[in-house]
Amino acid sequence: MAASINLKISDLTMQHEFMCKSIRENYICSDIKLNINKKKDKTILKYYGTATSLDGKVEDFNKQITVDYILNADIKYQ
């Protein structure tokens, strides 16, 4: 069970890092937020906000990543 959880955490981390890398490479600056939701047996990472493209245009940013598992955690912001 622990190995499965570690693989899911690694997968989720890689998905998030891929999105961050894509944003850094394709936009000059951004104000993008992340919302994480659970729906049925899936976890949905929704990225939304605005980003300035490499040619200086401000664009709405709205993308999501869906994975076929749920990780439950008690996350507290400090």
PDB file of C-alpha atoms in Angstrom:
ATOM      1  CA  MET A   1       0.000   0.000   0.000  1.00  0.00           C
ATOM      2  CA  ALA A   2       2.754   2.493   0.886  1.00  0.00           C
ATOM      3  CA  ALA A   3       4.517   1.898  -2.441  1.00  0.00           C
ATOM      4  CA  SER A   4       1.273   2.596  -4.288  1.00  0.00           C
ATOM      5  CA  ILE A   5       0.799   5.859  -2.391  1.00  0.00           C
ATOM      6  CA  ASN A   6       4.382   6.909  -3.144  1.00  0.00           C
ATOM      7  CA  LEU A   7       3.861   6.212  -6.866  1.00  0.00           C
ATOM      8  CA  LYS A   8       0.662   8.269  -6.891  1.00  0.00           C
ATOM      9  CA  ILE A   9       2.337  11.151  -5.090  1.00  0.00           C
ATOM     10  CA  SER A  10       5.268  11.006  -7.530  1.00  0.00           C
ATOM     11  CA  ASP A  11       2.866  10.939 -10.498  1.00  0.00           C
ATOM     12  CA  LEU A  12       0.892  13.900  -9.176  1.00  0.00           C
ATOM     13  CA  THR A  13       4.099  15.829  -8.500  1.00  0.00           C
ATOM     14  CA  MET A  14       5.386  15.147 -12.021  1.00  0.00           C
ATOM     15  CA  GLN A  15       2.075  16.270 -13.546  1.00  0.00           C
ATOM     16  CA  HIS A  16       2.222  19.516 -11.559  1.00  0.00           C
ATOM     17  CA  GLU A  17       5.898  20.106 -12.388  1.00  0.00           C
ATOM     18  CA  PHE A  18       5.151  19.583 -16.084  1.00  0.00           C
ATOM     19  CA  MET A  19       2.442  22.264 -15.948  1.00  0.00           C
ATOM     20  CA  CYS A  20       4.761  24.671 -14.102  1.00  0.00           C
ATOM     21  CA  LYS A  21       7.536  24.078 -16.646  1.00  0.00           C
ATOM     22  CA  SER A  22       5.129  24.648 -19.521  1.00  0.00           C
ATOM     23  CA  ILE A  23       3.986  27.951 -17.998  1.00  0.00           C
ATOM     24  CA  ARG A  24       7.571  29.122 -17.405  1.00  0.00           C
ATOM     25  CA  GLU A  25       8.586  28.285 -20.992  1.00  0.00           C
ATOM     26  CA  ASN A  26       5.548  29.777 -22.737  1.00  0.00           C
ATOM     27  CA  TYR A  27       4.741  32.914 -20.750  1.00  0.00           C
ATOM     28  CA  ILE A  28       6.651  35.992 -19.611  1.00  0.00           C
ATOM     29  CA  CYS A  29       4.691  36.262 -16.370  1.00  0.00           C
ATOM     30  CA  SER A  30       1.523  34.864 -14.892  1.00  0.00           C
ATOM     31  CA  ASP A  31      -1.021  35.068 -12.120  1.00  0.00           C
ATOM     32  CA  ILE A  32      -2.215  31.475 -12.104  1.00  0.00           C
ATOM     33  CA  LYS A  33      -3.880  29.736  -9.208  1.00  0.00           C
ATOM     34  CA  LEU A  34      -4.355  26.033  -8.540  1.00  0.00           C
ATOM     35  CA  ASN A  35      -7.577  24.478  -7.307  1.00  0.00           C
ATOM     36  CA  ILE A  36      -7.564  20.771  -6.387  1.00  0.00           C
ATOM     37  CA  ASN A  37     -10.864  18.904  -6.390  1.00  0.00           C
ATOM     38  CA  LYS A  38     -11.982  15.334  -5.896  1.00  0.00           C
ATOM     39  CA  LYS A  39     -14.731  13.974  -8.106  1.00  0.00           C
ATOM     40  CA  LYS A  40     -15.777  10.338  -7.903  1.00  0.00           C
ATOM     41  CA  ASP A  41     -12.517   8.376  -8.221  1.00  0.00           C
ATOM     42  CA  LYS A  42     -10.498  11.207  -9.742  1.00  0.00           C
ATOM     43  CA  THR A  43      -8.361  14.121  -8.602  1.00  0.00           C
ATOM     44  CA  ILE A  44      -8.637  17.262 -10.719  1.00  0.00           C
ATOM     45  CA  LEU A  45      -5.947  19.938 -10.691  1.00  0.00           C
ATOM     46  CA  LYS A  46      -7.424  23.090 -12.217  1.00  0.00           C
ATOM     47  CA  TYR A  47      -5.059  25.910 -13.136  1.00  0.00           C
ATOM     48  CA  TYR A  48      -6.710  29.251 -13.842  1.00  0.00           C
ATOM     49  CA  GLY A  49      -5.889  32.934 -14.055  1.00  0.00           C
ATOM     50  CA  THR A  50      -4.042  35.117 -16.536  1.00  0.00           C
ATOM     51  CA  ALA A  51      -0.673  34.855 -18.239  1.00  0.00           C
ATOM     52  CA  THR A  52       1.315  37.139 -20.519  1.00  0.00           C
ATOM     53  CA  SER A  53       2.442  35.352 -23.666  1.00  0.00           C
ATOM     54  CA  LEU A  54       5.929  35.682 -25.110  1.00  0.00           C
ATOM     55  CA  ASP A  55       4.615  38.296 -27.563  1.00  0.00           C
ATOM     56  CA  GLY A  56       3.208  40.408 -24.697  1.00  0.00           C
ATOM     57  CA  LYS A  57      -0.502  39.533 -24.917  1.00  0.00           C
ATOM     58  CA  VAL A  58      -2.395  38.920 -21.671  1.00  0.00           C
ATOM     59  CA  GLU A  59      -4.392  35.710 -21.993  1.00  0.00           C
ATOM     60  CA  ASP A  60      -6.890  33.867 -19.841  1.00  0.00           C
ATOM     61  CA  PHE A  61      -5.354  30.628 -18.614  1.00  0.00           C
ATOM     62  CA  ASN A  62      -7.647  27.704 -17.896  1.00  0.00           C
ATOM     63  CA  LYS A  63      -6.238  24.169 -17.981  1.00  0.00           C
ATOM     64  CA  GLN A  64      -6.728  21.086 -15.924  1.00  0.00           C
ATOM     65  CA  ILE A  65      -5.054  17.774 -15.249  1.00  0.00           C
ATOM     66  CA  THR A  66      -7.195  14.817 -14.205  1.00  0.00           C
ATOM     67  CA  VAL A  67      -5.738  11.682 -12.633  1.00  0.00           C
ATOM     68  CA  ASP A  68      -7.602   8.436 -11.995  1.00  0.00           C
ATOM     69  CA  TYR A  69      -7.114   8.306  -8.241  1.00  0.00           C
ATOM     70  CA  ILE A  70      -7.788  10.297  -5.105  1.00  0.00           C
ATOM     71  CA  LEU A  71      -5.242  11.221  -2.478  1.00  0.00           C
ATOM     72  CA  ASN A  72      -6.780  12.380   0.767  1.00  0.00           C
ATOM     73  CA  ALA A  73      -4.784  14.716   2.936  1.00  0.00           C
ATOM     74  CA  ASP A  74      -5.367  17.329   5.592  1.00  0.00           C
ATOM     75  CA  ILE A  75      -3.511  20.295   4.088  1.00  0.00           C
ATOM     76  CA  LYS A  76      -3.132  23.381   6.272  1.00  0.00           C
ATOM     77  CA  TYR A  77      -1.754  26.710   5.121  1.00  0.00           C
ATOM     78  CA  GLN A  78       0.522  28.518   7.526  1.00  0.00           C
TER      79      GLN A  78
END
